[in-house]
mmCIF file of C-alpha atoms in Angstrom:
data_model
loop_
_atom_site.group_PDB
_atom_site.id
_atom_site.type_symbol
_atom_site.label_atom_id
_atom_site.label_comp_id
_atom_site.label_asym_id
_atom_site.label_seq_id
_atom_site.Cartn_x
_atom_site.Cartn_y
_atom_site.Cartn_z
ATOM 1 C CA MET I 1 -0.320 0.248 -0.081
ATOM 2 C CA SER I 2 1.894 2.984 -1.154
ATOM 3 C CA LEU I 3 1.768 6.305 0.591
ATOM 4 C CA ASN I 4 3.014 9.769 -1.128
ATOM 5 C CA SER I 5 4.876 12.163 0.062
ATOM 6 C CA PRO I 6 4.844 14.482 2.873
ATOM 7 C CA THR I 7 6.466 17.421 1.132
ATOM 8 C CA GLY I 8 4.795 20.210 1.470
ATOM 9 C CA SER I 9 1.629 18.064 3.697
ATOM 10 C CA LEU I 10 1.837 21.895 6.421
ATOM 11 C CA GLY I 11 1.434 23.954 4.685
ATOM 12 C CA VAL I 12 -1.898 24.737 4.578
ATOM 13 C CA LEU I 13 -2.323 26.013 7.883
ATOM 14 C CA ARG I 14 -0.800 29.049 6.137
ATOM 15 C CA ASN I 15 -4.573 30.093 4.967
ATOM 16 C CA ARG I 16 -5.548 32.016 8.154
ATOM 17 C CA ASN I 17 -8.978 31.558 7.718
ATOM 18 C CA LEU I 18 -8.789 27.349 8.095
ATOM 19 C CA SER I 19 -5.541 28.228 11.364
ATOM 20 C CA PHE I 20 -8.660 30.684 12.961
ATOM 21 C CA TYR I 21 -11.440 27.636 12.062
ATOM 22 C CA LEU I 22 -9.128 24.304 13.136
ATOM 23 C CA SER I 23 -8.193 26.681 16.148
ATOM 24 C CA ALA I 24 -12.077 26.808 17.628
ATOM 25 C CA ARG I 25 -13.132 23.188 16.627
ATOM 26 C CA PHE I 26 -9.959 22.204 19.525
ATOM 27 C CA LEU I 27 -10.917 24.291 22.188
ATOM 28 C CA GLY I 28 -14.791 23.058 21.220
ATOM 29 C CA THR I 29 -14.138 20.212 20.733
ATOM 30 C CA LEU I 30 -11.200 19.715 24.142
ATOM 31 C CA ALA I 31 -14.494 20.896 26.506
ATOM 32 C CA VAL I 32 -16.527 18.222 24.552
ATOM 33 C CA GLN I 33 -15.020 15.633 26.325
ATOM 34 C CA MET I 34 -13.767 16.395 29.631
ATOM 35 C CA GLN I 35 -17.505 17.259 29.886
ATOM 36 C CA SER I 36 -18.187 13.480 28.454
ATOM 37 C CA VAL I 37 -15.630 11.855 31.319
ATOM 38 C CA ALA I 38 -17.180 14.404 33.771
ATOM 39 C CA VAL I 39 -21.132 13.241 33.131
ATOM 40 C CA GLY I 40 -21.012 10.254 32.209
ATOM 41 C CA TRP I 41 -19.136 9.275 35.632
ATOM 42 C CA GLN I 42 -22.048 11.497 37.784
ATOM 43 C CA VAL I 43 -25.025 9.857 36.030
ATOM 44 C CA TYR I 44 -23.398 6.322 37.045
ATOM 45 C CA GLN I 45 -22.473 7.583 41.129
ATOM 46 C CA ILE I 46 -25.595 8.942 40.849
ATOM 47 C CA THR I 47 -27.513 6.044 39.624
ATOM 48 C CA GLN I 48 -25.357 3.129 39.118
ATOM 49 C CA SER I 49 -27.602 2.828 36.263
ATOM 50 C CA LEU I 50 -25.984 1.016 33.095
ATOM 51 C CA PHE I 51 -29.257 1.856 30.854
ATOM 52 C CA ASP I 52 -28.603 5.018 31.873
ATOM 53 C CA LEU I 53 -25.790 5.456 30.493
ATOM 54 C CA GLY I 54 -26.793 4.352 27.666
ATOM 55 C CA LEU I 55 -29.258 6.979 27.803
ATOM 56 C CA ILE I 56 -26.799 9.400 27.467
ATOM 57 C CA GLY I 57 -26.332 8.659 24.295
ATOM 58 C CA LEU I 58 -29.984 8.356 22.918
ATOM 59 C CA ALA I 59 -30.692 11.857 24.770
ATOM 60 C CA GLN I 60 -28.247 13.909 22.291
ATOM 61 C CA PHE I 61 -29.204 11.119 19.274
ATOM 62 C CA ALA I 62 -33.071 11.005 19.489
ATOM 63 C CA PRO I 63 -32.989 15.258 18.251
ATOM 64 C CA PHE I 64 -29.838 14.688 16.037
ATOM 65 C CA LEU I 65 -31.954 12.408 14.128
ATOM 66 C CA ALA I 66 -34.644 14.437 13.953
ATOM 67 C CA LEU I 67 -33.271 17.380 12.826
ATOM 68 C CA ILE I 68 -30.698 16.580 10.683
ATOM 69 C CA LEU I 69 -32.347 16.288 7.133
ATOM 70 C CA TRP I 70 -33.548 19.956 7.716
ATOM 71 C CA ALA I 71 -29.873 20.283 8.786
ATOM 72 C CA GLY I 72 -28.126 19.820 6.030
ATOM 73 C CA HIS I 73 -30.851 21.688 3.822
ATOM 74 C CA VAL I 74 -29.735 24.571 6.524
ATOM 75 C CA ALA I 75 -25.656 23.693 5.287
ATOM 76 C CA ASP I 76 -26.695 24.548 1.602
ATOM 77 C CA THR I 77 -29.127 27.246 1.797
ATOM 78 C CA HIS I 78 -27.291 29.621 4.733
ATOM 79 C CA ASN I 79 -23.522 30.358 5.189
ATOM 80 C CA ARG I 80 -21.911 27.135 7.245
ATOM 81 C CA ARG I 81 -19.861 29.405 8.762
ATOM 82 C CA THR I 82 -22.530 31.708 10.759
ATOM 83 C CA ILE I 83 -24.806 27.610 11.959
ATOM 84 C CA ILE I 84 -21.414 26.425 13.172
ATOM 85 C CA LEU I 85 -21.049 29.724 15.045
ATOM 86 C CA LEU I 86 -24.030 29.767 17.034
ATOM 87 C CA CYS I 87 -23.816 26.125 18.103
ATOM 88 C CA MET I 88 -20.603 26.354 19.790
ATOM 89 C CA CYS I 89 -22.939 29.196 21.565
ATOM 90 C CA THR I 90 -25.716 26.603 21.945
ATOM 91 C CA GLN I 91 -23.126 23.952 23.447
ATOM 92 C CA LEU I 92 -21.667 27.115 25.873
ATOM 93 C CA LEU I 93 -25.499 27.632 26.688
ATOM 94 C CA CYS I 94 -25.673 23.790 27.153
ATOM 95 C CA SER I 95 -22.037 23.722 29.511
ATOM 96 C CA LEU I 96 -23.677 26.166 31.660
ATOM 97 C CA LEU I 97 -26.893 24.894 32.210
ATOM 98 C CA LEU I 98 -24.518 21.610 33.079
ATOM 99 C CA VAL I 99 -23.016 24.319 36.160
ATOM 100 C CA GLY I 100 -26.291 25.337 37.439
ATOM 101 C CA PHE I 101 -27.469 21.424 37.245
ATOM 102 C CA THR I 102 -24.480 20.687 39.637
ATOM 103 C CA LEU I 103 -24.607 24.013 42.247
ATOM 104 C CA SER I 104 -27.680 23.184 42.903
ATOM 105 C CA GLY I 105 -27.083 19.523 44.756
ATOM 106 C CA SER I 106 -29.852 17.358 42.495
ATOM 107 C CA HIS I 107 -30.047 13.597 42.737
ATOM 108 C CA VAL I 108 -31.864 12.750 39.787
ATOM 109 C CA VAL I 109 -30.674 12.911 36.087
ATOM 110 C CA TRP I 110 -33.657 14.530 34.223
ATOM 111 C CA PRO I 111 -32.044 18.016 33.842
ATOM 112 C CA VAL I 112 -28.332 16.194 32.465
ATOM 113 C CA PHE I 113 -30.824 14.289 29.627
ATOM 114 C CA ALA I 114 -32.612 17.925 28.608
ATOM 115 C CA ILE I 115 -29.284 19.044 28.263
ATOM 116 C CA LEU I 116 -27.892 17.222 26.450
ATOM 117 C CA VAL I 117 -30.884 17.174 23.785
ATOM 118 C CA LEU I 118 -30.369 20.828 23.394
ATOM 119 C CA TYR I 119 -26.662 20.017 22.943
ATOM 120 C CA GLY I 120 -28.101 16.599 20.730
ATOM 121 C CA SER I 121 -29.718 19.625 18.772
ATOM 122 C CA ALA I 122 -27.003 22.025 18.209
ATOM 123 C CA ARG I 123 -24.878 19.659 16.908
ATOM 124 C CA ALA I 124 -27.747 18.675 14.193
ATOM 125 C CA PHE I 125 -27.126 21.636 12.708
ATOM 126 C CA MET I 126 -22.611 21.892 13.029
ATOM 127 C CA MET I 127 -22.307 18.642 11.527
ATOM 128 C CA PRO I 128 -22.883 18.711 8.250
ATOM 129 C CA ALA I 129 -21.666 22.340 7.849
ATOM 130 C CA SER I 130 -18.989 21.697 9.489
ATOM 131 C CA GLN I 131 -18.463 18.501 6.916
ATOM 132 C CA ALA I 132 -18.644 20.832 4.364
ATOM 133 C CA VAL I 133 -17.117 23.903 5.304
ATOM 134 C CA LEU I 134 -13.660 22.655 5.075
ATOM 135 C CA ARG I 135 -14.339 22.390 1.168
ATOM 136 C CA ASN I 136 -15.322 25.993 1.169
ATOM 137 C CA LEU I 137 -11.880 27.095 3.574
ATOM 138 C CA VAL I 138 -9.112 25.683 1.126
ATOM 139 C CA PRO I 139 -7.932 25.149 -2.454
ATOM 140 C CA ILE I 140 -9.128 21.342 -3.921
ATOM 141 C CA GLU I 141 -5.541 20.404 -3.920
ATOM 142 C CA ASP I 142 -4.508 21.140 -0.140
ATOM 143 C CA PHE I 143 -8.292 19.097 0.558
ATOM 144 C CA SER I 144 -6.640 16.139 1.785
ATOM 145 C CA GLN I 145 -3.987 17.797 3.671
ATOM 146 C CA ALA I 146 -6.606 19.743 5.695
ATOM 147 C CA VAL I 147 -9.042 16.906 6.226
ATOM 148 C CA ALA I 148 -6.167 15.386 7.587
ATOM 149 C CA LEU I 149 -4.588 18.262 9.528
ATOM 150 C CA SER I 150 -8.299 18.418 10.591
ATOM 151 C CA SER I 151 -8.989 15.482 11.803
ATOM 152 C CA SER I 152 -5.881 16.075 13.738
ATOM 153 C CA THR I 153 -6.153 18.513 15.815
ATOM 154 C CA PHE I 154 -9.328 17.137 16.266
ATOM 155 C CA HIS I 155 -7.749 13.923 17.654
ATOM 156 C CA VAL I 156 -5.452 16.137 19.517
ATOM 157 C CA ALA I 157 -8.915 17.420 21.559
ATOM 158 C CA VAL I 158 -10.285 13.663 21.592
ATOM 159 C CA ILE I 159 -6.521 12.570 23.677
ATOM 160 C CA ALA I 160 -6.214 15.303 26.529
ATOM 161 C CA GLY I 161 -10.217 16.648 26.897
ATOM 162 C CA PRO I 162 -11.224 12.918 28.592
ATOM 163 C CA VAL I 163 -7.407 13.211 30.352
ATOM 164 C CA LEU I 164 -8.544 16.896 32.330
ATOM 165 C CA GLY I 165 -11.923 15.693 31.743
ATOM 166 C CA GLY I 166 -10.832 13.029 34.903
ATOM 167 C CA LEU I 167 -8.037 15.014 36.668
ATOM 168 C CA LEU I 168 -10.432 17.848 36.994
ATOM 169 C CA TYR I 169 -12.993 15.604 38.319
ATOM 170 C CA VAL I 170 -11.065 15.110 41.568
ATOM 171 C CA PHE I 171 -12.454 19.178 42.142
ATOM 172 C CA GLY I 172 -15.566 18.082 41.485
ATOM 173 C CA PRO I 173 -17.887 18.244 38.019
ATOM 174 C CA ASN I 174 -18.554 21.735 38.716
ATOM 175 C CA VAL I 175 -14.845 22.735 37.995
ATOM 176 C CA VAL I 176 -14.983 20.131 34.724
ATOM 177 C CA TYR I 177 -17.692 22.412 33.488
ATOM 178 C CA THR I 178 -16.945 25.609 34.488
ATOM 179 C CA VAL I 179 -12.978 25.151 32.492
ATOM 180 C CA SER I 180 -15.394 23.721 29.772
ATOM 181 C CA SER I 181 -17.414 26.980 29.575
ATOM 182 C CA VAL I 182 -14.382 29.089 29.575
ATOM 183 C CA LEU I 183 -12.749 26.549 26.724
ATOM 184 C CA LEU I 184 -16.568 27.008 24.605
ATOM 185 C CA ALA I 185 -16.695 30.159 24.929
ATOM 186 C CA LEU I 186 -12.612 31.168 23.382
ATOM 187 C CA SER I 187 -14.833 28.740 20.566
ATOM 188 C CA VAL I 188 -17.074 31.937 20.230
ATOM 189 C CA LEU I 189 -14.362 34.038 19.995
ATOM 190 C CA LEU I 190 -12.718 32.340 17.891
ATOM 191 C CA MET I 191 -15.084 30.986 14.943
ATOM 192 C CA ALA I 192 -16.635 34.522 15.363
ATOM 193 C CA ALA I 193 -12.888 35.854 13.612
ATOM 194 C CA THR I 194 -13.486 33.248 10.569
ATOM 195 C CA LYS I 195 -14.225 33.796 7.563
ATOM 196 C CA SER I 196 -15.375 30.999 4.788
ATOM 197 C CA ALA I 197 -15.078 31.895 0.989
ATOM 198 C CA PRO I 198 -18.135 31.842 -1.016
ATOM 199 C CA GLN I 199 -20.718 28.916 -1.315
ATOM 200 C CA VAL I 200 -22.514 27.762 -3.319
ATOM 201 C CA MET I 201 -26.085 28.156 -2.156
ATOM 202 C CA ASN I 202 -29.110 26.415 -3.120
ATOM 203 C CA LYS I 203 -31.487 28.530 -3.059
ATOM 204 C CA ALA I 204 -34.746 25.559 -3.357
ATOM 205 C CA PRO I 205 -37.566 26.052 -0.833
ATOM 206 C CA VAL I 206 -38.376 23.430 2.168
ATOM 207 C CA SER I 207 -40.159 20.309 0.727
ATOM 208 C CA TRP I 208 -40.151 16.190 0.867
ATOM 209 C CA HIS I 209 -37.742 16.366 -2.486
ATOM 210 C CA THR I 210 -35.094 18.788 -1.428
ATOM 211 C CA LEU I 211 -34.620 17.456 1.955
ATOM 212 C CA LEU I 212 -34.132 13.972 0.790
ATOM 213 C CA GLU I 213 -31.634 15.322 -2.080
ATOM 214 C CA GLY I 214 -28.893 14.045 -0.624
ATOM 215 C CA LEU I 215 -29.867 10.804 0.756
ATOM 216 C CA ARG I 216 -30.956 9.753 -3.278
ATOM 217 C CA PHE I 217 -27.749 11.375 -4.259
ATOM 218 C CA VAL I 218 -25.489 8.925 -1.731
ATOM 219 C CA TRP I 219 -28.760 5.750 -2.807
ATOM 220 C CA SER I 220 -26.930 6.515 -6.403
ATOM 221 C CA ARG I 221 -23.626 5.660 -5.811
ATOM 222 C CA PRO I 222 -22.901 2.606 -4.366
ATOM 223 C CA ILE I 223 -18.816 3.574 -3.200
ATOM 224 C CA VAL I 224 -20.333 6.050 -0.463
ATOM 225 C CA LEU I 225 -23.598 4.390 0.522
ATOM 226 C CA GLY I 226 -20.853 1.393 1.247
ATOM 227 C CA ALA I 227 -18.436 3.099 2.917
ATOM 228 C CA ILE I 228 -21.047 5.163 5.216
ATOM 229 C CA SER I 229 -23.067 2.098 5.627
ATOM 230 C CA LEU I 230 -19.921 -0.388 6.635
ATOM 231 C CA ASP I 231 -18.810 3.282 9.149
ATOM 232 C CA LEU I 232 -22.852 2.674 10.211
ATOM 233 C CA PHE I 233 -23.313 -0.910 11.113
ATOM 234 C CA ALA I 234 -19.536 -1.179 12.326
ATOM 235 C CA VAL I 235 -19.657 0.999 15.351
ATOM 236 C CA LEU I 236 -23.121 0.594 15.888
ATOM 237 C CA PHE I 237 -22.441 -2.692 17.300
ATOM 238 C CA GLY I 238 -18.847 -1.604 18.087
ATOM 239 C CA GLY I 239 -19.758 0.912 20.325
ATOM 240 C CA ALA I 240 -17.938 -0.456 23.975
ATOM 241 C CA THR I 241 -16.696 3.362 24.825
ATOM 242 C CA ALA I 242 -20.066 4.311 26.438
ATOM 243 C CA LEU I 243 -19.384 1.617 28.835
ATOM 244 C CA LEU I 244 -15.875 2.556 29.970
ATOM 245 C CA PRO I 245 -17.819 4.257 32.988
ATOM 246 C CA ALA I 246 -18.878 1.443 34.120
ATOM 247 C CA TYR I 247 -16.045 -0.686 32.444
ATOM 248 C CA ALA I 248 -13.218 1.070 34.345
ATOM 249 C CA HIS I 249 -15.180 0.959 37.670
ATOM 250 C CA ASP I 250 -16.471 -2.366 38.011
ATOM 251 C CA VAL I 251 -13.805 -4.703 35.585
ATOM 252 C CA LEU I 252 -10.681 -3.124 36.388
ATOM 253 C CA ALA I 253 -11.014 -1.147 39.365
ATOM 254 C CA ALA I 254 -9.848 2.477 38.886
ATOM 255 C CA GLY I 255 -11.604 5.901 39.190
ATOM 256 C CA PRO I 256 -11.701 8.978 37.518
ATOM 257 C CA THR I 257 -8.619 9.857 36.718
ATOM 258 C CA GLY I 258 -8.160 6.258 35.111
ATOM 259 C CA LEU I 259 -11.355 6.582 32.795
ATOM 260 C CA GLY I 260 -10.180 9.578 31.590
ATOM 261 C CA LEU I 261 -6.893 7.853 30.321
ATOM 262 C CA LEU I 262 -9.292 4.727 28.733
ATOM 263 C CA ARG I 263 -11.497 7.720 26.985
ATOM 264 C CA THR I 264 -7.899 9.127 25.621
ATOM 265 C CA ALA I 265 -6.811 6.590 23.972
ATOM 266 C CA PRO I 266 -9.057 5.532 21.020
ATOM 267 C CA GLY I 267 -8.325 9.605 20.838
ATOM 268 C CA ALA I 268 -4.798 8.629 21.442
ATOM 269 C CA GLY I 269 -4.734 6.441 18.094
ATOM 270 C CA ALA I 270 -6.671 7.905 15.922
ATOM 271 C CA ALA I 271 -4.426 11.541 16.579
ATOM 272 C CA LEU I 272 -0.766 9.656 15.781
ATOM 273 C CA CYS I 273 -2.818 7.450 12.736
ATOM 274 C CA SER I 274 -4.140 11.556 11.247
ATOM 275 C CA ILE I 275 -0.795 12.389 11.988
ATOM 276 C CA LEU I 276 0.976 9.875 9.976
ATOM 277 C CA LEU I 277 -1.923 10.442 7.094
ATOM 278 C CA ALA I 278 -1.695 14.469 7.113
ATOM 279 C CA PHE I 279 2.106 13.389 6.248
ATOM 280 C CA PHE I 280 0.990 10.278 3.729
ATOM 281 C CA PRO I 281 -2.257 10.485 2.237
ATOM 282 C CA ILE I 282 -3.685 6.871 1.198
ATOM 283 C CA ARG I 283 -2.740 6.703 -2.729
ATOM 284 C CA ARG I 284 -2.997 3.484 -3.694
ATOM 285 C CA LYS I 285 -5.473 0.133 -2.322
ATOM 286 C CA VAL I 286 -8.511 2.824 -0.601
ATOM 287 C CA GLY I 287 -10.332 -0.101 0.081
ATOM 288 C CA ALA I 288 -8.201 -2.482 2.028
ATOM 289 C CA TRP I 289 -6.913 0.090 3.292
ATOM 290 C CA MET I 290 -10.977 1.320 4.785
ATOM 291 C CA PHE I 291 -11.826 -2.401 5.908
ATOM 292 C CA GLY I 292 -9.028 -3.271 6.901
ATOM 293 C CA GLY I 293 -9.407 -0.736 9.766
ATOM 294 C CA VAL I 294 -12.632 -1.411 10.769
ATOM 295 C CA ALA I 295 -11.425 -4.930 11.132
ATOM 296 C CA LEU I 296 -8.845 -3.667 13.094
ATOM 297 C CA PHE I 297 -11.138 -1.774 15.321
ATOM 298 C CA GLY I 298 -13.303 -5.270 16.121
ATOM 299 C CA LEU I 299 -11.059 -6.782 16.310
ATOM 300 C CA ALA I 300 -9.444 -4.352 19.270
ATOM 301 C CA THR I 301 -12.673 -4.646 20.861
ATOM 302 C CA VAL I 302 -12.534 -8.172 21.511
ATOM 303 C CA THR I 303 -9.635 -8.031 23.242
ATOM 304 C CA MET I 304 -10.845 -5.031 25.307
ATOM 305 C CA GLY I 305 -13.811 -7.449 26.197
ATOM 306 C CA LEU I 306 -11.546 -10.063 26.828
ATOM 307 C CA THR I 307 -8.488 -8.181 29.182
ATOM 308 C CA GLY I 308 -9.560 -7.473 33.191
ATOM 309 C CA SER I 309 -5.843 -5.614 31.941
ATOM 310 C CA PHE I 310 -5.611 -1.817 32.708
ATOM 311 C CA ALA I 311 -2.229 -1.869 30.883
ATOM 312 C CA ILE I 312 -4.485 -3.933 27.790
ATOM 313 C CA ALA I 313 -7.374 -2.096 27.606
ATOM 314 C CA LEU I 314 -5.429 1.013 27.469
ATOM 315 C CA ALA I 315 -3.478 -0.697 24.217
ATOM 316 C CA ALA I 316 -6.522 -2.278 22.925
ATOM 317 C CA LEU I 317 -8.715 1.659 22.816
ATOM 318 C CA PHE I 318 -5.079 3.163 21.183
ATOM 319 C CA LEU I 319 -6.019 0.240 18.149
ATOM 320 C CA LEU I 320 -9.718 1.888 17.878
ATOM 321 C CA GLY I 321 -9.162 4.572 17.994
ATOM 322 C CA ALA I 322 -5.876 4.001 14.702
ATOM 323 C CA GLY I 323 -8.175 1.504 13.169
ATOM 324 C CA ASP I 324 -11.024 3.935 12.934
ATOM 325 C CA MET I 325 -9.345 7.093 11.960
ATOM 326 C CA VAL I 326 -8.137 4.667 9.308
ATOM 327 C CA SER I 327 -12.451 4.337 7.914
ATOM 328 C CA VAL I 328 -13.137 7.696 8.775
ATOM 329 C CA TYR I 329 -9.882 9.835 6.203
ATOM 330 C CA VAL I 330 -11.192 7.353 3.601
ATOM 331 C CA ARG I 331 -15.075 7.911 4.174
ATOM 332 C CA HIS I 332 -14.629 11.770 4.243
ATOM 333 C CA LEU I 333 -12.580 11.758 1.448
ATOM 334 C CA LEU I 334 -15.254 9.558 -0.901
ATOM 335 C CA VAL I 335 -17.833 11.256 0.007
ATOM 336 C CA GLN I 336 -16.320 14.915 0.068
ATOM 337 C CA TYR I 337 -14.576 14.338 -3.046
ATOM 338 C CA GLU I 338 -18.206 12.767 -5.201
ATOM 339 C CA THR I 339 -20.355 15.381 -3.690
ATOM 340 C CA PRO I 340 -21.460 18.676 -5.619
ATOM 341 C CA ASP I 341 -20.749 21.368 -3.649
ATOM 342 C CA GLU I 342 -24.583 23.150 -3.928
ATOM 343 C CA ILE I 343 -25.956 19.891 -2.216
ATOM 344 C CA ARG I 344 -22.627 18.835 -0.245
ATOM 345 C CA GLY I 345 -24.311 20.296 3.693
ATOM 346 C CA ARG I 346 -27.474 17.839 2.089
ATOM 347 C CA VAL I 347 -25.160 14.987 1.975
ATOM 348 C CA SER I 348 -23.091 15.357 4.954
ATOM 349 C CA ALA I 349 -26.271 15.011 6.537
ATOM 350 C CA VAL I 350 -26.837 12.050 5.209
ATOM 351 C CA ASN I 351 -23.076 11.396 6.707
ATOM 352 C CA SER I 352 -23.768 12.800 9.951
ATOM 353 C CA VAL I 353 -27.050 10.803 10.143
ATOM 354 C CA PHE I 354 -24.665 7.498 9.401
ATOM 355 C CA ILE I 355 -21.812 8.737 11.647
ATOM 356 C CA GLY I 356 -24.634 10.115 14.315
ATOM 357 C CA ALA I 357 -26.196 7.177 14.322
ATOM 358 C CA SER I 358 -23.062 4.184 15.339
ATOM 359 C CA ASN I 359 -21.973 6.310 17.453
ATOM 360 C CA GLU I 360 -24.997 7.985 19.885
ATOM 361 C CA LEU I 361 -26.936 5.217 19.199
ATOM 362 C CA GLY I 362 -23.723 3.079 19.285
ATOM 363 C CA GLU I 363 -23.944 3.521 22.675
ATOM 364 C CA PHE I 364 -27.343 3.185 23.704
ATOM 365 C CA GLU I 365 -26.777 -0.319 21.751
ATOM 366 C CA SER I 366 -24.085 -1.228 23.894
ATOM 367 C CA GLY I 367 -25.872 0.199 27.241
ATOM 368 C CA LEU I 368 -28.554 -2.207 26.916
ATOM 369 C CA THR I 369 -26.759 -5.271 25.458
ATOM 370 C CA ALA I 370 -25.172 -4.353 28.359
ATOM 371 C CA SER I 371 -28.120 -4.264 31.273
ATOM 372 C CA TRP I 372 -29.874 -7.835 29.266
ATOM 373 C CA PHE I 373 -25.888 -10.250 28.617
ATOM 374 C CA GLY I 374 -23.723 -8.086 31.024
ATOM 375 C CA LEU I 375 -21.054 -5.806 30.738
ATOM 376 C CA VAL I 376 -18.117 -7.837 29.316
ATOM 377 C CA ARG I 377 -20.334 -10.190 27.657
ATOM 378 C CA ALA I 378 -21.988 -6.864 25.886
ATOM 379 C CA ILE I 379 -18.739 -5.230 24.924
ATOM 380 C CA LEU I 380 -17.290 -9.046 23.308
ATOM 381 C CA LEU I 381 -20.853 -9.656 21.751
ATOM 382 C CA GLY I 382 -20.189 -5.554 19.575
ATOM 383 C CA GLY I 383 -16.476 -6.592 18.937
ATOM 384 C CA ALA I 384 -18.202 -10.412 17.419
ATOM 385 C CA ALA I 385 -20.809 -8.204 15.337
ATOM 386 C CA THR I 386 -18.076 -5.302 13.952
ATOM 387 C CA LEU I 387 -16.160 -8.723 12.434
ATOM 388 C CA VAL I 388 -19.059 -9.934 11.200
ATOM 389 C CA VAL I 389 -20.130 -6.440 9.072
ATOM 390 C CA THR I 390 -17.229 -5.942 7.919
ATOM 391 C CA GLY I 391 -16.251 -9.467 6.018
ATOM 392 C CA ALA I 392 -20.518 -9.320 5.269
ATOM 393 C CA TRP I 393 -19.936 -6.082 3.312
ATOM 394 C CA MET I 394 -16.805 -7.263 1.693
ATOM 395 C CA LYS I 395 -19.159 -10.101 -0.372
ATOM 396 C CA LEU I 396 -22.086 -6.254 -0.467
ATOM 397 C CA PHE I 397 -19.465 -4.034 -2.094
ATOM 398 C CA PRO I 398 -17.286 -5.616 -3.927
ATOM 399 C CA VAL I 399 -16.669 -2.289 -6.050
ATOM 400 C CA LEU I 400 -15.719 -0.875 -3.120
ATOM 401 C CA SER I 401 -13.406 -3.941 -1.038
ATOM 402 C CA ARG I 402 -11.423 -3.826 -4.094
ATOM 403 C CA MET I 403 -11.353 0.040 -4.724
ATOM 404 C CA ASP I 404 -6.993 0.972 -5.711
ATOM 405 C CA ARG I 405 -7.591 4.392 -5.579
ATOM 406 C CA PHE I 406 -9.536 7.621 -4.876
ATOM 407 C CA PRO I 407 -12.048 8.630 -8.551
ATOM 408 C CA HIS I 408 -11.074 12.109 -7.871
ATOM 409 C CA HIS I 409 -7.264 10.793 -8.013
ATOM 410 C CA GLU I 410 -8.133 8.765 -10.871
ATOM 411 C CA ALA I 411 -9.433 11.553 -12.770
ATOM 412 C CA GLU I 412 -5.957 13.458 -12.185
ATOM 413 C CA GLU I 413 -3.796 10.273 -13.220
ATOM 414 C CA ALA I 414 -6.361 10.624 -16.555
ATOM 415 C CA ALA I 415 -6.084 13.715 -17.687
ATOM 416 C CA ARG I 416 -2.354 13.996 -17.024
ATOM 417 C CA LYS I 417 -1.806 11.144 -19.262
ATOM 418 C CA ALA I 418 -3.657 13.166 -21.661
ATOM 419 C CA GLY I 419 -1.813 15.882 -21.386
#
C-alpha cells in the first residue's frame, strides 16, 4: 500500500481562516470531551445504572435524528460559518446549564438528559455545516491535507479532553463544567473571527424533495453508500466506549482519572494515525485500507472485552482509535470528492446521520445490551458483530473493497496522461 510524499503537507496552515477554524474546533472539542467524562461519571455515580449510560447517547441522538435532514438543507441555503458559530454558542449554553445542575445538588438525572437533548439539537446543525465548510476554506489541491490536519487537531483534543476531565473531576464535576465553559467561550470568539470563501447557495424552498436530495445522491453512489453504511453498522455494534465508566469502575477498579486515560486512548490512536495521514495520505488500495481499519476496530473491541488488565485495555483502545481513523479518513474523502458543493450540506447531513447513529445510537445499544447480558458479554458481542459486518460488506460492496484509488485521483491521473 503506497503513500505519497510528505512535502508541503503542513503548508495549508498558512491559510489564516483554516487556522482559526481548526483552533475554534480544537477548543470546542476539548471542552465537549472533558464534559463527556464528567457527565458519564456523574450519572453513573448518581444512578449506578448501565441503562442510564446508554440513555446519555440516546438523549443526544434522538433530536439529532429528528433535525438532521433539515440541518443539511440549512447548510446548503445559509452561510455555514454562521451556522457553526451559532451551534458553538448553544454548546456554551449547555455547559453553563451543567454548571447550574451541579450547583443545585440535585440527585435526579433527567435535567442532564434534557441538556443533552439541547446539545444533540445543536450538533445536528453543526455536523453537516462543519463537514461541508472545509471545502470552502481551502483549494481542492490542499483538501486531503486539510482533512488529515482537521482530524489531527480533533483527535488531539479527544486525547487531552478526557484526561483533563478525569483529573479535574477530582475537584468535582462543577470544576470540569466551568473550565469547559471558558474553553467554549474562546472557541466562539475564534469562530467569529473566521471568514469562509463564498459557497454555492441552493435557494430551493424547503420540501421533502429538497430534504431528501442528499439521501438520493448517496443511494445512487454504491461506493459512497457502502463506505458510510459500513461505518454505521460496524461502530453501531462496537460502541463499547459508552460503557467505559462502568468498565473502569467494575472491571478495572479504576477511578475517574483512570477513566480519563481510557477515554483518551482511542483519541491518541486516532491522532497518531491522522498525523501520519497528513504527511502520507492514502493513495493506493483505498478499499483495503478502509476495511482493514474497521476490522482492527472490531478486534480491538474483542480484546478489550477479554482482558482485565488496565495496560492491555489501554493498548486495545489505542488500536481501536487508529483503525477507526483510517475508515473515517477514507469515507470523508470519498463523500467530499464525490459531492457537488450545492448539495454538500445535505449529503453531509446523511453522512452525519450514519455517524451519529453509529456513535450515540451505538452507545444506547451498548447500554441496553449490557443491561441484558452483562458488561463484558456486551463488549465481546459488539466486537464480534463488527467483524461480521466487515466481512459481509466486503461481499455486498465488492467495488468498494477492490477500490485502488479515490475517483478524484483517478481523474487527475487520466488527465495527466492525456496531457
